[in-house]
Amino acid sequence: MIIALELLAPAGDAEIGIAAIDHGADAVYVGAPKFSARAGAGVSLAEISRLIEHAHFYYAKVYVALNTILTDQEIAESLNIIREIYAMGADALIIQDVGLLELDLPPIPLIASTQMHNNTPQKVRFLEEVGFKRVILARELSLSEIADIRNHTSKIELEAFVHGA
């Protein structure tokens, strides 16, 4: 088994993301302009584009969180945002609402948000089977529970919080 560590930092805006990358972060995540669980931390598409350009210059990644449960009225707008984020070159999309899987999404890698409470091998295996690249595990898992999830999955990346919420 290959274990790769990634220093991933939150970025409340492009300036914070750029600073994190300039100080060694391998990747940052930002809230989409709308539909992000990071209330009040949505970043404009122009700022996301600027952050992606800077990050990619330094071989860092940008993940965009569009991780709320959507209403039927929000689906079309969220799909437009996802398409724009993909066109900008975002490295992955963090989602909570699996209903998005029913849409004609661009081929952007998907990350299952911790908001989905990813806490069992069965749930993580399901997410792996439906095409998620990575799962952000529930914060309260112990190391032995994380190991159990790894032992019951094969290719999906596991992400765990090591500090803060």
Short mmCIF file of C-alpha atoms in Angstrom, two decimals:
data_model
loop_
_atom_site.label_atom_id
_atom_site.label_comp_id
_atom_site.label_asym_id
_atom_site.label_seq_id
_atom_site.Cartn_x
_atom_site.Cartn_y
_atom_site.Cartn_z
CA MET A 1 0.00 0.00 0.00
CA ILE A 2 1.28 3.43 -0.93
CA ILE A 3 0.69 6.21 1.56
CA ALA A 4 0.98 9.74 0.27
CA LEU A 5 0.72 12.71 2.55
CA GLU A 6 -0.76 15.95 1.32
CA LEU A 7 -0.67 19.16 3.29
CA LEU A 8 -4.12 20.56 2.53
CA ALA A 9 -5.13 23.96 3.89
CA PRO A 10 -8.44 25.81 3.94
CA ALA A 11 -8.56 29.07 2.02
CA GLY A 12 -11.27 31.55 2.90
CA ASP A 13 -10.29 33.55 -0.17
CA ALA A 14 -7.69 33.61 -2.94
CA GLU A 15 -5.16 35.60 -0.88
CA ILE A 16 -5.22 33.05 1.94
CA GLY A 17 -4.92 30.20 -0.57
CA ILE A 18 -1.98 31.86 -2.30
CA ALA A 19 -0.26 32.42 1.06
CA ALA A 20 -0.81 28.77 2.02
CA ILE A 21 0.73 27.61 -1.25
CA ASP A 22 3.61 30.06 -0.92
CA HIS A 23 4.31 28.57 2.52
CA GLY A 24 4.33 24.94 1.42
CA ALA A 25 0.76 23.66 1.15
CA ASP A 26 0.39 20.92 -1.45
CA ALA A 27 -3.26 21.85 -1.95
CA VAL A 28 -5.96 24.21 -0.75
CA TYR A 29 -9.72 24.07 -0.70
CA VAL A 30 -12.11 26.96 -1.19
CA GLY A 31 -15.86 27.37 -1.09
CA ALA A 32 -17.67 27.73 -4.38
CA PRO A 33 -19.39 31.10 -4.86
CA LYS A 34 -22.65 29.45 -3.71
CA PHE A 35 -23.70 26.14 -2.16
CA SER A 36 -20.67 25.72 0.09
CA ALA A 37 -21.02 24.44 3.65
CA ARG A 38 -18.39 27.01 4.61
CA ALA A 39 -21.07 29.64 5.19
CA GLY A 40 -19.85 33.07 4.23
CA ALA A 41 -16.65 31.67 2.77
CA GLY A 42 -17.70 31.42 -0.86
CA VAL A 43 -15.09 32.67 -3.28
CA SER A 44 -15.94 34.36 -6.58
CA LEU A 45 -15.22 32.50 -9.79
CA ALA A 46 -12.65 35.15 -10.74
CA GLU A 47 -10.82 34.63 -7.44
CA ILE A 48 -10.97 30.84 -7.82
CA SER A 49 -9.47 31.18 -11.29
CA ARG A 50 -6.66 33.38 -9.94
CA LEU A 51 -5.97 30.88 -7.17
CA ILE A 52 -5.89 27.95 -9.60
CA GLU A 53 -3.45 29.76 -11.87
CA HIS A 54 -1.13 30.49 -8.94
CA ALA A 55 -1.45 26.99 -7.47
CA HIS A 56 -0.74 25.22 -10.74
CA PHE A 57 2.35 27.36 -11.34
CA TYR A 58 3.74 25.77 -8.15
CA TYR A 59 2.31 22.30 -8.87
CA ALA A 60 -0.22 22.67 -6.06
CA LYS A 61 -3.89 21.73 -6.29
CA VAL A 62 -7.16 23.54 -5.70
CA TYR A 63 -10.27 21.71 -4.53
CA VAL A 64 -13.58 23.55 -4.65
CA ALA A 65 -16.30 22.80 -2.11
CA LEU A 66 -19.86 22.81 -3.37
CA ASN A 67 -21.02 20.70 -0.48
CA THR A 68 -24.52 21.55 0.66
CA ILE A 69 -27.71 19.61 0.07
CA LEU A 70 -29.34 21.28 -2.91
CA THR A 71 -32.97 22.04 -3.56
CA ASP A 72 -34.49 21.27 -6.94
CA GLN A 73 -34.38 24.99 -7.71
CA GLU A 74 -30.62 25.11 -7.09
CA ILE A 75 -29.60 22.22 -9.35
CA ALA A 76 -29.27 24.13 -12.64
CA GLU A 77 -27.24 26.94 -11.05
CA SER A 78 -24.97 24.47 -9.23
CA LEU A 79 -24.34 22.58 -12.47
CA ASN A 80 -23.35 25.84 -14.20
CA ILE A 81 -20.93 26.62 -11.36
CA ILE A 82 -19.46 23.09 -11.56
CA ARG A 83 -18.94 23.44 -15.31
CA GLU A 84 -17.19 26.80 -14.85
CA ILE A 85 -14.99 25.43 -12.07
CA TYR A 86 -14.03 22.49 -14.26
CA ALA A 87 -13.24 24.78 -17.22
CA MET A 88 -10.93 26.81 -14.95
CA GLY A 89 -8.92 23.70 -14.16
CA ALA A 90 -9.93 22.97 -10.57
CA ASP A 91 -8.36 19.72 -9.45
CA ALA A 92 -11.45 18.29 -7.76
CA LEU A 93 -14.93 19.12 -6.52
CA ILE A 94 -15.96 18.43 -2.92
CA ILE A 95 -19.66 17.53 -2.74
CA GLN A 96 -22.22 16.33 -0.23
CA ASP A 97 -25.32 15.93 -2.39
CA VAL A 98 -25.05 12.61 -4.24
CA GLY A 99 -28.01 13.72 -6.35
CA LEU A 100 -25.39 15.59 -8.38
CA LEU A 101 -24.24 12.19 -9.69
CA GLU A 102 -27.47 12.08 -11.70
CA LEU A 103 -26.42 15.15 -13.70
CA ASP A 104 -24.24 15.43 -16.77
CA LEU A 105 -21.17 16.49 -14.80
CA PRO A 106 -17.89 17.29 -16.50
CA PRO A 107 -15.14 14.74 -15.76
CA ILE A 108 -13.89 16.51 -12.65
CA PRO A 109 -12.67 14.25 -9.83
CA LEU A 110 -15.17 14.07 -6.96
CA ILE A 111 -14.39 14.19 -3.26
CA ALA A 112 -17.02 13.10 -0.73
CA SER A 113 -17.39 15.85 1.85
CA THR A 114 -17.01 15.12 5.54
CA GLN A 115 -20.56 16.52 5.71
CA MET A 116 -21.65 13.07 4.44
CA HIS A 117 -20.45 11.52 7.73
CA ASN A 118 -18.15 8.99 6.07
CA ASN A 119 -17.62 6.70 9.03
CA THR A 120 -18.03 3.07 7.97
CA PRO A 121 -16.24 0.76 5.54
CA GLN A 122 -19.57 0.07 3.83
CA LYS A 123 -20.30 3.72 3.16
CA VAL A 124 -16.80 4.45 1.91
CA ARG A 125 -16.83 1.35 -0.31
CA PHE A 126 -20.17 2.51 -1.77
CA LEU A 127 -18.69 5.94 -2.54
CA GLU A 128 -15.71 4.26 -4.16
CA GLU A 129 -18.01 2.11 -6.31
CA VAL A 130 -20.04 5.10 -7.55
CA GLY A 131 -16.94 6.93 -8.69
CA PHE A 132 -15.60 9.17 -5.95
CA LYS A 133 -11.83 9.68 -6.08
CA ARG A 134 -11.47 10.62 -2.41
CA VAL A 135 -13.46 10.52 0.80
CA ILE A 136 -13.02 13.00 3.63
CA LEU A 137 -13.55 10.82 6.65
CA ALA A 138 -15.71 11.70 9.64
CA ARG A 139 -13.63 13.65 12.15
CA GLU A 140 -14.28 11.44 15.15
CA LEU A 141 -12.79 8.23 13.70
CA SER A 142 -9.93 6.55 15.52
CA LEU A 143 -6.82 5.31 13.76
CA SER A 144 -8.05 1.72 14.04
CA GLU A 145 -11.40 2.68 12.46
CA ILE A 146 -9.57 4.43 9.62
CA ALA A 147 -7.40 1.32 9.15
CA ASP A 148 -10.56 -0.82 9.00
CA ILE A 149 -11.99 1.44 6.29
CA ARG A 150 -8.73 1.18 4.33
CA ASN A 151 -8.77 -2.61 4.66
CA HIS A 152 -12.24 -2.72 3.07
CA THR A 153 -11.53 -0.38 0.17
CA SER A 154 -8.94 -0.48 -2.56
CA LYS A 155 -8.31 2.59 -4.68
CA ILE A 156 -10.20 5.45 -3.09
CA GLU A 157 -8.10 8.10 -1.38
CA LEU A 158 -8.83 8.67 2.30
CA GLU A 159 -8.52 12.12 3.80
CA ALA A 160 -8.49 12.78 7.53
CA PHE A 161 -8.44 15.98 9.51
CA VAL A 162 -5.37 16.15 11.72
CA HIS A 163 -5.97 19.57 13.23
CA GLY A 164 -8.99 21.77 13.70
CA ALA A 165 -12.44 21.55 12.24
#
